[in-house]
XYZ file of C-alpha atoms in Angstrom:
697
model
C -26.760 100.241 179.664
C -29.107 102.507 178.336
C -32.528 100.823 179.500
C -31.036 100.863 182.677
C -29.452 103.582 182.851
C -33.473 105.291 181.621
C -34.298 102.839 184.821
C -32.510 105.337 187.253
C -33.084 108.467 185.739
C -36.826 107.278 185.733
C -37.227 105.917 189.582
C -34.748 108.827 190.512
C -37.541 111.532 189.199
C -40.150 110.085 190.596
C -38.608 109.530 193.921
C -37.518 114.029 193.785
C -41.056 114.048 192.866
C -42.792 113.001 195.485
C -39.970 114.365 197.855
C -41.261 117.478 195.828
C -45.036 116.801 196.689
C -44.345 115.418 200.040
C -42.852 118.387 201.117
C -45.578 120.466 199.661
C -47.662 119.023 201.520
C -46.238 119.707 204.962
C -45.332 122.943 204.447
C -49.214 124.065 202.362
C -51.309 121.682 203.629
C -53.566 124.515 205.184
C -53.117 127.077 202.695
C -55.791 128.175 200.907
C -53.356 127.721 197.797
C -52.229 124.518 198.211
C -54.043 122.550 194.948
C -57.141 120.105 195.099
C -55.370 117.240 194.966
C -53.214 118.160 198.192
C -56.273 117.747 200.519
C -57.464 114.387 198.768
C -53.703 112.941 199.335
C -54.782 113.966 203.605
C -58.099 113.399 203.799
C -59.462 110.790 206.352
C -62.685 108.747 206.909
C -66.094 111.279 206.888
C -68.235 110.531 208.806
C -71.672 111.831 207.410
C -70.134 109.048 204.923
C -70.831 106.200 206.664
C -73.926 107.971 208.211
C -75.110 108.070 205.074
C -74.112 104.976 203.873
C -75.644 103.697 207.169
C -79.544 105.350 206.687
C -80.052 103.913 203.182
C -79.790 100.706 203.430
C -82.948 99.104 203.003
C -84.357 95.749 204.626
C -86.685 95.461 202.176
C -84.487 95.838 199.683
C -82.415 92.896 201.497
C -85.630 90.858 201.113
C -86.481 91.995 197.431
C -82.965 90.667 196.437
C -83.424 87.346 198.425
C -86.795 86.936 196.617
C -85.089 86.921 193.363
C -82.360 84.858 193.265
C -83.844 82.641 195.609
C -86.605 82.404 191.995
C -84.791 79.057 191.057
C -81.887 76.168 192.206
C -79.061 77.646 190.845
C -76.170 74.882 191.473
C -72.676 75.873 190.115
C -72.822 76.651 186.308
C -76.929 74.936 185.665
C -78.914 77.813 183.755
C -79.889 78.757 187.191
C -76.412 80.132 187.827
C -76.442 81.704 184.764
C -79.577 83.429 185.683
C -78.167 84.782 188.922
C -74.573 85.905 186.963
C -76.601 87.618 184.488
C -79.503 89.369 187.836
C -75.376 90.473 189.513
C -73.964 91.690 186.095
C -77.162 94.065 185.303
C -77.283 95.687 188.905
C -73.740 96.384 189.247
C -74.235 97.621 185.742
C -76.734 99.506 186.770
C -76.372 103.599 185.631
C -77.825 105.110 188.533
C -76.807 102.596 191.555
C -73.854 100.146 189.481
C -70.019 100.286 189.823
C -67.646 102.263 187.661
C -67.341 98.579 186.029
C -68.899 94.928 186.325
C -66.905 91.663 184.081
C -67.669 87.981 184.108
C -64.151 85.690 184.820
C -64.669 82.465 183.603
C -63.240 79.220 184.278
C -62.991 75.858 183.408
C -63.008 73.414 186.527
C -64.158 70.120 187.150
C -67.590 69.431 189.458
C -68.714 66.020 190.219
C -73.119 65.911 189.386
C -75.174 62.689 189.862
C -76.771 60.985 186.606
C -79.670 62.182 186.372
C -81.321 59.207 183.785
C -79.189 57.005 186.796
C -80.147 58.637 190.130
C -78.381 57.070 192.855
C -80.154 54.615 194.887
C -80.011 52.367 198.325
C -81.477 49.837 198.805
C -81.254 47.130 201.884
C -81.856 43.096 200.342
C -82.050 40.034 201.939
C -79.477 36.905 201.330
C -80.637 36.298 198.577
C -80.833 39.768 196.883
C -85.116 40.255 197.286
C -85.929 43.754 198.304
C -86.442 44.347 201.663
C -86.239 48.505 202.124
C -85.499 51.490 199.496
C -84.386 54.221 201.003
C -86.095 58.230 199.674
C -84.321 59.450 196.021
C -85.512 62.822 197.366
C -86.543 64.530 199.708
C -90.089 65.509 200.821
C -92.507 68.033 199.681
C -93.752 70.439 201.352
C -93.638 73.592 199.832
C -93.517 74.342 196.184
C -89.623 75.099 196.240
C -89.878 71.051 197.108
C -91.491 70.394 193.159
C -88.749 72.298 191.305
C -87.674 69.470 188.768
C -84.171 71.163 188.651
C -83.153 69.745 192.208
C -80.241 67.797 192.493
C -81.189 64.967 193.681
C -78.551 64.571 197.763
C -75.615 62.591 196.840
C -71.810 63.637 197.376
C -70.199 65.062 195.266
C -66.667 63.759 194.006
C -67.719 60.323 195.360
C -66.504 57.634 193.133
C -69.566 55.523 191.399
C -69.550 52.032 192.126
C -71.654 48.575 193.570
C -70.638 48.503 196.938
C -73.183 45.279 199.132
C -71.349 44.432 202.072
C -73.180 43.935 205.814
C -74.331 47.569 207.494
C -72.593 48.494 210.314
C -72.725 52.335 212.200
C -69.083 54.221 213.247
C -70.252 57.474 215.117
C -68.590 60.388 213.054
C -66.838 58.335 211.231
C -62.783 59.848 212.409
C -60.332 57.673 212.960
C -60.663 56.735 217.234
C -64.749 55.663 215.585
C -63.244 53.427 213.284
C -60.099 52.055 215.105
C -62.814 51.276 218.042
C -65.055 50.016 215.987
C -63.228 46.845 214.334
C -62.102 46.227 217.447
C -65.553 43.938 217.566
C -66.592 44.456 214.534
C -64.363 42.187 211.209
C -65.486 45.926 209.024
C -63.606 44.267 205.186
C -66.632 43.808 203.257
C -68.450 46.246 205.122
C -70.768 49.082 204.303
C -70.593 51.975 207.284
C -73.332 54.070 207.953
C -71.978 57.151 210.262
C -73.045 60.807 210.711
C -71.990 64.305 210.200
C -70.972 66.391 212.352
C -66.396 65.296 214.028
C -64.440 64.479 210.502
C -65.026 66.395 207.431
C -67.057 64.325 204.482
C -64.970 63.280 202.796
C -62.652 61.854 205.961
C -65.389 59.784 207.313
C -64.611 57.646 203.659
C -60.997 58.253 204.065
C -60.439 57.173 207.081
C -62.782 54.474 206.426
C -60.754 52.403 203.557
C -58.150 51.161 205.118
C -60.192 48.905 207.087
C -61.635 47.474 204.298
C -64.321 49.417 204.381
C -66.941 49.860 200.952
C -68.902 52.542 201.427
C -70.476 54.745 203.315
C -73.737 56.378 204.356
C -73.793 59.609 205.949
C -76.605 61.328 207.429
C -78.012 63.826 210.480
C -78.599 63.673 213.952
C -81.714 65.455 215.197
C -79.145 65.350 218.644
C -76.622 67.133 216.859
C -79.480 69.132 214.572
C -82.294 69.460 215.952
C -82.215 69.574 219.637
C -83.983 65.498 219.503
C -86.945 66.864 217.353
C -88.073 64.775 214.443
C -91.783 64.679 213.554
C -93.005 66.881 210.923
C -96.429 66.414 212.421
C -95.615 69.445 214.297
C -91.793 70.026 215.100
C -89.748 70.426 212.059
C -90.194 72.474 208.867
C -93.260 73.111 207.764
C -94.243 74.612 211.348
C -90.328 75.576 212.553
C -86.873 75.614 211.464
C -85.849 71.875 212.690
C -85.191 69.911 208.970
C -87.327 67.305 208.383
C -87.165 64.071 208.225
C -86.112 63.281 204.979
C -84.086 66.301 205.065
C -80.782 66.070 203.091
C -77.483 67.610 203.316
C -75.626 67.551 199.963
C -72.041 68.763 199.684
C -69.020 68.415 198.609
C -66.452 65.186 199.759
C -63.141 66.383 198.513
C -61.076 67.735 201.448
C -59.090 70.679 199.508
C -60.274 73.730 197.904
C -59.620 75.213 194.593
C -60.110 72.974 192.075
C -58.377 69.666 191.457
C -57.177 69.127 188.532
C -54.975 72.309 187.977
C -53.283 73.052 191.770
C -51.484 76.618 192.282
C -52.691 77.610 188.504
C -56.008 79.039 187.266
C -57.965 76.747 185.438
C -58.343 78.220 182.123
C -58.472 76.267 178.555
C -55.044 75.929 178.326
C -54.227 75.874 181.803
C -52.296 72.140 181.877
C -54.348 69.660 184.226
C -53.146 67.107 186.397
C -54.961 62.738 185.621
C -57.158 62.218 188.253
C -55.788 59.243 189.223
C -52.956 61.916 190.764
C -56.045 63.767 193.166
C -56.414 63.113 196.598
C -58.262 64.522 198.890
C -61.198 62.849 197.917
C -63.528 59.747 198.556
C -61.205 56.463 197.940
C -65.047 54.724 197.946
C -68.108 55.504 197.141
C -69.761 57.949 200.112
C -73.473 58.594 199.467
C -75.685 61.133 202.160
C -79.439 60.582 203.309
C -82.253 61.714 205.587
C -82.969 60.376 208.779
C -85.686 59.315 208.172
C -84.018 56.111 206.847
C -80.405 56.883 208.758
C -82.487 56.116 211.538
C -85.269 52.956 209.872
C -81.278 51.411 209.437
C -79.484 51.920 212.381
C -82.947 50.446 214.462
C -81.788 47.180 212.680
C -78.639 46.624 213.489
C -77.729 43.805 215.917
C -74.486 43.547 216.960
C -72.252 44.620 220.734
C -74.364 47.915 221.980
C -72.173 51.380 220.406
C -70.824 53.963 223.515
C -72.883 55.914 224.711
C -71.438 58.730 223.293
C -72.221 57.039 219.526
C -75.932 57.202 220.683
C -77.658 60.143 218.496
C -81.464 61.294 219.301
C -83.208 57.425 218.032
C -84.468 56.010 220.660
C -84.038 52.369 219.818
C -80.085 50.924 221.222
C -77.508 52.079 218.461
C -75.456 48.661 217.892
C -72.258 47.918 215.648
C -73.342 45.470 213.643
C -76.100 44.564 211.391
C -77.954 43.581 207.939
C -77.002 44.334 203.866
C -77.966 46.664 201.827
C -76.890 47.305 198.229
C -76.146 51.242 196.784
C -75.932 51.833 193.023
C -74.079 55.225 192.183
C -73.853 56.527 189.225
C -72.422 59.834 188.934
C -70.336 62.377 185.903
C -67.655 64.324 186.692
C -67.333 66.687 183.676
C -65.169 70.395 183.886
C -67.407 73.290 182.892
C -66.988 76.564 182.543
C -68.000 78.528 186.218
C -68.263 82.196 186.419
C -67.058 84.196 188.667
C -68.491 87.900 188.663
C -66.133 90.662 189.829
C -67.047 94.749 190.192
C -65.064 96.727 190.980
C -65.145 101.103 191.990
C -61.906 102.921 191.608
C -60.224 104.275 193.987
C -59.434 108.594 194.197
C -55.255 108.433 195.209
C -54.849 105.092 196.157
C -55.960 103.087 193.071
C -53.684 100.567 193.747
C -53.905 99.488 197.267
C -57.655 97.020 196.952
C -60.253 96.286 199.763
C -61.777 92.260 198.174
C -65.362 92.208 199.846
C -66.983 88.560 198.605
C -69.219 85.727 199.110
C -69.969 83.500 196.623
C -73.150 82.725 194.367
C -73.491 78.977 193.438
C -76.195 76.745 196.599
C -76.963 73.335 196.300
C -81.051 73.502 195.747
C -82.650 77.191 196.140
C -79.575 78.121 199.291
C -82.063 81.130 200.620
C -79.926 80.744 203.842
C -76.683 79.618 202.415
C -75.000 81.976 200.092
C -78.089 84.123 198.799
C -78.567 86.032 201.963
C -74.566 86.578 201.569
C -75.202 88.036 197.858
C -78.552 89.597 199.410
C -76.251 91.483 201.627
C -73.947 92.435 199.384
C -75.899 93.519 196.109
C -78.003 95.966 198.834
C -74.353 97.396 200.011
C -73.353 97.779 196.756
C -76.131 99.236 195.295
C -75.291 102.126 198.806
C -71.999 102.723 197.810
C -72.750 103.077 193.687
C -75.473 105.378 194.443
C -72.473 107.614 196.107
C -70.729 107.942 193.537
C -72.478 107.804 190.591
C -73.960 110.657 192.219
C -70.601 112.228 192.627
C -70.935 112.565 196.152
C -68.431 110.161 197.411
C -65.285 108.457 195.973
C -62.946 106.204 198.099
C -59.551 106.768 198.975
C -58.585 103.707 197.910
C -60.180 100.841 194.885
C -62.959 98.158 196.273
C -63.452 94.871 194.305
C -66.262 92.912 194.791
C -66.440 88.861 193.926
C -69.234 86.771 193.758
C -67.711 83.741 192.744
C -68.815 80.258 191.459
C -68.696 76.868 192.551
C -67.557 77.431 195.437
C -69.925 74.774 197.138
C -67.334 72.086 194.859
C -64.717 73.287 197.025
C -63.784 77.389 197.045
C -63.614 77.387 193.197
C -63.913 80.542 192.508
C -62.076 82.146 194.939
C -59.811 80.210 194.911
C -59.178 80.486 190.912
C -59.798 84.059 191.269
C -56.252 84.041 193.559
C -54.341 81.861 191.485
C -54.584 84.095 188.459
C -53.671 87.134 190.305
C -51.501 85.338 192.341
C -48.477 88.361 192.175
C -51.406 91.349 191.159
C -52.897 90.335 194.852
C -50.088 89.787 196.799
C -48.940 92.718 196.616
C -51.600 95.662 196.347
C -54.633 93.922 199.079
C -54.992 95.250 202.135
C -57.779 93.305 203.180
C -61.021 90.732 201.903
C -64.136 90.637 203.636
C -66.265 87.670 203.092
C -69.773 87.238 204.397
C -71.208 83.966 203.293
C -73.919 82.922 204.412
C -74.797 86.468 206.101
C -77.773 85.272 208.690
C -78.049 82.025 210.556
C -80.356 82.958 212.776
C -80.549 86.490 214.579
C -79.263 86.225 217.773
C -75.619 87.003 217.601
C -72.912 89.113 215.603
C -70.297 86.981 215.016
C -67.205 88.449 213.576
C -64.181 85.957 212.762
C -61.020 87.813 211.796
C -57.481 88.035 211.945
C -56.259 89.639 215.486
C -55.255 93.321 213.160
C -58.647 93.277 212.027
C -60.257 93.167 215.350
C -61.728 97.089 214.550
C -62.553 99.029 217.704
C -65.371 100.974 216.365
C -67.963 97.885 214.545
C -69.326 97.541 218.374
C -68.960 100.761 218.416
C -70.907 101.028 215.391
C -74.020 98.632 216.084
C -74.521 100.582 219.499
C -74.417 103.156 218.633
C -77.446 101.978 215.365
C -79.297 99.822 218.771
C -78.842 97.077 217.717
C -79.268 94.503 220.674
C -76.842 91.963 220.860
C -74.051 89.805 222.323
C -71.061 89.859 219.695
C -69.051 87.148 218.826
C -64.544 87.655 217.706
C -62.926 84.619 216.500
C -60.821 83.604 214.769
C -60.209 82.132 210.785
C -58.829 79.353 210.780
C -59.774 76.350 208.750
C -61.575 76.712 205.308
C -65.270 76.916 205.620
C -65.816 79.423 203.025
C -63.763 82.031 200.428
C -61.537 84.092 202.638
C -59.736 80.707 203.325
C -57.874 81.415 199.708
C -56.412 85.288 200.374
C -55.866 83.715 204.662
C -53.390 80.687 203.550
C -52.592 81.327 200.362
C -51.919 85.130 199.851
C -51.467 85.410 203.657
C -53.914 88.600 203.104
C -56.076 90.395 206.587
C -59.472 88.839 205.993
C -62.568 88.976 208.094
C -66.469 87.027 208.151
C -69.122 88.078 209.579
C -72.456 86.520 210.151
C -75.721 86.795 212.136
C -76.008 83.143 213.775
C -78.312 81.818 216.326
C -77.730 82.085 220.757
C -75.948 78.461 220.982
C -76.809 78.159 224.942
C -80.805 77.899 223.336
C -80.267 75.074 220.571
C -77.140 72.638 219.918
C -77.472 72.321 216.475
C -74.174 72.485 214.580
C -75.216 74.420 211.806
C -78.375 76.430 211.048
C -81.114 73.276 210.226
C -82.241 73.462 206.518
C -78.293 73.784 205.069
C -77.874 71.688 201.771
C -81.261 70.388 201.653
C -84.351 71.222 198.968
C -86.109 73.440 202.066
C -82.997 76.146 202.394
C -85.892 78.711 200.852
C -86.743 81.970 200.630
C -89.888 80.809 202.787
C -87.891 78.935 205.171
C -84.955 82.208 205.602
C -88.406 84.644 206.012
C -90.250 83.081 207.580
C -88.294 81.216 210.281
C -84.867 82.715 209.722
C -84.885 86.195 210.012
C -88.372 87.038 209.871
C -88.600 91.423 208.434
C -84.482 91.251 207.396
C -83.490 93.436 210.329
C -80.370 90.645 210.874
C -80.175 91.425 207.353
C -79.468 94.557 207.474
C -77.601 94.771 210.359
C -74.905 92.589 209.097
C -74.548 95.274 205.995
C -74.097 98.331 208.296
C -71.283 95.848 209.876
C -69.558 94.538 206.847
C -69.909 98.682 205.123
C -69.075 100.180 207.714
C -65.766 97.860 207.652
C -65.312 98.249 204.052
C -65.435 102.047 204.444
C -63.514 102.505 206.711
C -60.601 100.242 205.742
C -60.760 101.542 202.274
C -60.966 105.345 203.518
C -58.127 105.780 206.215
C -55.805 107.502 205.892
C -53.493 105.524 208.648
C -55.038 102.198 207.907
C -57.130 100.223 210.964
C -55.069 97.352 211.889
C -54.381 96.772 215.095
C -50.535 95.339 215.814
C -51.234 95.251 219.428
C -53.899 92.761 218.909
C -52.138 90.713 216.621
C -48.844 90.946 219.158
C -51.401 90.137 221.784
C -52.974 86.811 219.789
C -49.113 85.524 219.220
C -48.717 86.040 223.110
C -51.574 83.583 224.179
C -50.543 79.931 221.281
C -46.795 81.035 222.678
C -47.484 80.741 226.257
C -50.445 77.877 225.129
C -47.819 75.920 223.492
C -45.293 76.625 226.483
C -47.831 75.377 228.894
C -48.336 72.244 226.742
C -44.674 71.564 225.136
C -42.096 73.434 226.674
C -41.042 70.280 229.530
C -41.281 67.596 226.639
C -39.214 69.726 223.761
C -36.119 71.023 226.807
C -36.190 67.237 227.248
C -35.113 67.087 223.557
C -33.543 70.598 223.267
C -35.999 71.720 221.778
C -35.800 76.061 222.418
C -38.937 77.767 222.264
C -37.073 81.186 222.387
C -40.039 83.605 223.524
C -39.217 86.671 220.573
C -42.720 86.857 220.348
C -42.675 89.758 223.132
C -40.463 91.823 221.722
C -43.252 91.836 218.411
C -46.062 94.179 220.589
C -42.928 97.462 221.011
C -42.015 97.238 218.128
C -44.594 99.388 215.650
C -46.206 102.903 217.202
C -48.062 104.853 215.272
C -48.417 107.940 218.210
C -45.565 109.673 215.518
C -45.929 109.279 212.862
C -46.973 112.018 210.576
C -48.807 112.308 207.058
C -45.819 112.145 205.051
C -45.013 108.567 205.881
C -48.157 107.167 205.416
C -47.859 105.041 202.630
C -44.816 103.434 204.106
C -47.278 103.529 207.234
C -49.935 101.619 205.901
C -47.643 99.255 203.058
C -45.879 98.006 206.172
C -49.370 96.626 208.318
C -50.726 95.922 204.709
C -47.443 93.175 204.576
C -47.584 91.865 207.927
C -49.814 88.248 206.777
C -47.460 88.030 204.676
C -44.609 87.689 206.650
C -45.684 84.610 207.878
C -46.086 82.711 204.627
C -44.136 79.850 203.990
C -44.470 77.794 200.833
C -42.608 74.764 202.808
C -44.238 74.333 205.876
C -46.991 72.299 204.871
C -45.981 69.960 202.827
C -49.007 67.718 202.544
C -52.270 70.652 202.609
C -52.688 72.306 199.195
C -52.186 76.737 199.980
C -51.908 76.423 203.455
C -48.766 78.547 203.487
C -49.890 80.912 206.826
C -48.024 79.010 210.129
C -50.790 81.417 212.046
C -53.393 80.455 211.105
C -53.900 76.575 208.934
C -56.449 73.745 210.382
C -55.392 71.825 212.725
C -56.319 67.893 213.725
C -55.149 69.107 217.140
C -58.157 71.281 217.512
C -55.508 72.855 220.252
C -55.843 76.805 221.227
C -52.176 77.561 219.856
C -49.494 77.210 216.439
C -51.598 75.137 214.333
C -47.974 73.463 212.850
C -46.931 72.852 216.048
C -49.336 71.527 217.121
C -49.741 69.091 214.881
C -46.208 67.888 214.140
C -46.126 67.574 219.451
C -49.177 64.931 218.413
C -47.509 62.943 216.047
C -43.700 62.660 217.497
C -45.766 62.355 220.618
C -47.734 59.446 219.193
C -44.735 58.048 217.491
C -42.247 58.484 219.335
C -39.947 58.277 217.083
C -36.574 60.526 216.415
C -37.765 61.149 212.757
C -41.459 63.057 213.529
C -39.865 65.209 216.696
C -37.091 66.691 214.368
C -39.922 68.084 212.616
C -41.212 69.413 215.419
C -37.971 70.756 215.549
C -38.295 72.238 212.273
C -41.523 73.623 212.132
C -40.358 75.983 214.977
C -37.452 76.694 213.203
C -40.164 78.231 210.540
C -42.186 79.460 213.110
C -39.338 81.799 215.455
C -38.156 82.716 212.117
C -41.567 84.252 210.686
C -42.232 86.404 214.124
C -39.187 87.053 213.424
C -39.476 88.665 210.276
C -43.251 89.385 210.616
C -41.356 91.699 213.587
C -38.510 93.249 211.305
C -41.590 94.251 208.835
C -43.155 96.963 211.531
C -39.492 98.311 212.381
C -38.449 101.484 210.673
C -37.626 101.069 207.042
C -33.387 101.259 206.191
């Protein structure tokens, strides 16, 4: 009883105090007798600070950051990774340009490595087991970087160990439709499938194969998909250009979920409960091994059987057939629990320290990782140096707190960022304004790409670039799927997020990603010679990201645009109506149009600074209204009904699109009921978001 009374008195006193202070602010804000903190409360973005930041971002500093970060390979939890941890801490704890505080946050996570003493091998053998051909175990050396003894051999993380032996077949991209078509002609039981990257996720190529009796999978990058068809390292590929050389192999994690596999929804600390590995889902059920197109050429061009469809053909100057000779891979992997570190830093806010703007990217790489992820880390270090220096010199302190995160073990499934969001779920859910991700800062130097939630399509982003005389096209898209560390912030926490990068002109190349991706050729030499000579694009990304960061941290009213969100939802609705309404109506499933009211439910024009906290909280929590923990029961940590990943590849609500596709295919009543169920969840989430923006009761 006493505790209840005390709590009531304290809450009442706080409310009374706030009322008096706000009233005083409203009356005396322009008075010379007002306390200094009154001016702080009413302060908006200082354009002089923005100008100062933009002018002090130094491309040569970014270049030196990248040179330092790429001296050695830094695979997650390796000695090289620890060196980058120490480098980040040293910079963020610098007394002249560091942050207010920096520390390391450790997790014990489940990782997968090849056995260095018994490396993976792939061989072609005769019917009498005579070895006819052995595939490369490591990539060809062109610079001293490829000679580093700490380079991990190409492998598929989380692939099971095994020694499958069988007939080789070509399965295109390893999509379900590819295996289904192939199985009409070839009995896939006991076969090894060779597939090309693209079309389906890495691990999915094996997951899709197993039901047909396939016992092993090879995956390679076809020159058609990455090199615009070029194949020769004599004068066409690296080290003569940015294109992937014939022996280059794309490494990767082959799981389909993000976060530590053994501790779903729990931070992977020492004492945390871990599920048995047999209960882990989303990992390859059969061995899978990535190879270079040099070896894939030798294998595919020897295949017999019927000719594959025209659309399955890549760049090799031979016929792509369905089936042919056998081979024998020997796969050994070590799956271990190891300590992986996030490096965290913070600049404390002066007025609203309990409101966070988070900026992050991962630190670990498969080899030297100059582009992925060190281009982003180099940009983050320069951005934090300029802001930290202004803070240390007493020239600026943000209104809200800025948190920097250098995530560990991202390459194994966004582990560092996912564990962080799981550990601090409540705090981040209640206090985080936005998350900015700059992973691969620069893919190339042609086009700025800003993928974001609709409310974060900040208009001034474009204006700043024009004023800086950055001649570029700007692509603005949405965030969906789990391509980088924004995923746990978007899908699990419902935090407005943005991902920034400079990329290439897709009218000039068909490359699905920069060609040296996840290979031993992603080095400082590659970045400085072929990706961004002079580091001007790195500088532009740093300026752009910093401009957005400062405005989110300093604006009196958050620069989040609700009307943009409403327009995006309306586009989704119109697409859904066009695609689905007729069939849904025939099954008495209604498509409500409450979205049309969303745009007009919130207007800042008549609000005063007295209501700024309430307004900002409404804006901050808008995306949380779209979270439903039951919306995607088969997808780990996907709760956002608008931006979840989708296999339907349709520009509308992802869950609805997938549910409709399944029901339309099966015709089952139960599947149509799931469509109706998801439609109801979607409608109520949108109504809830609209309610979030209405006047407080």
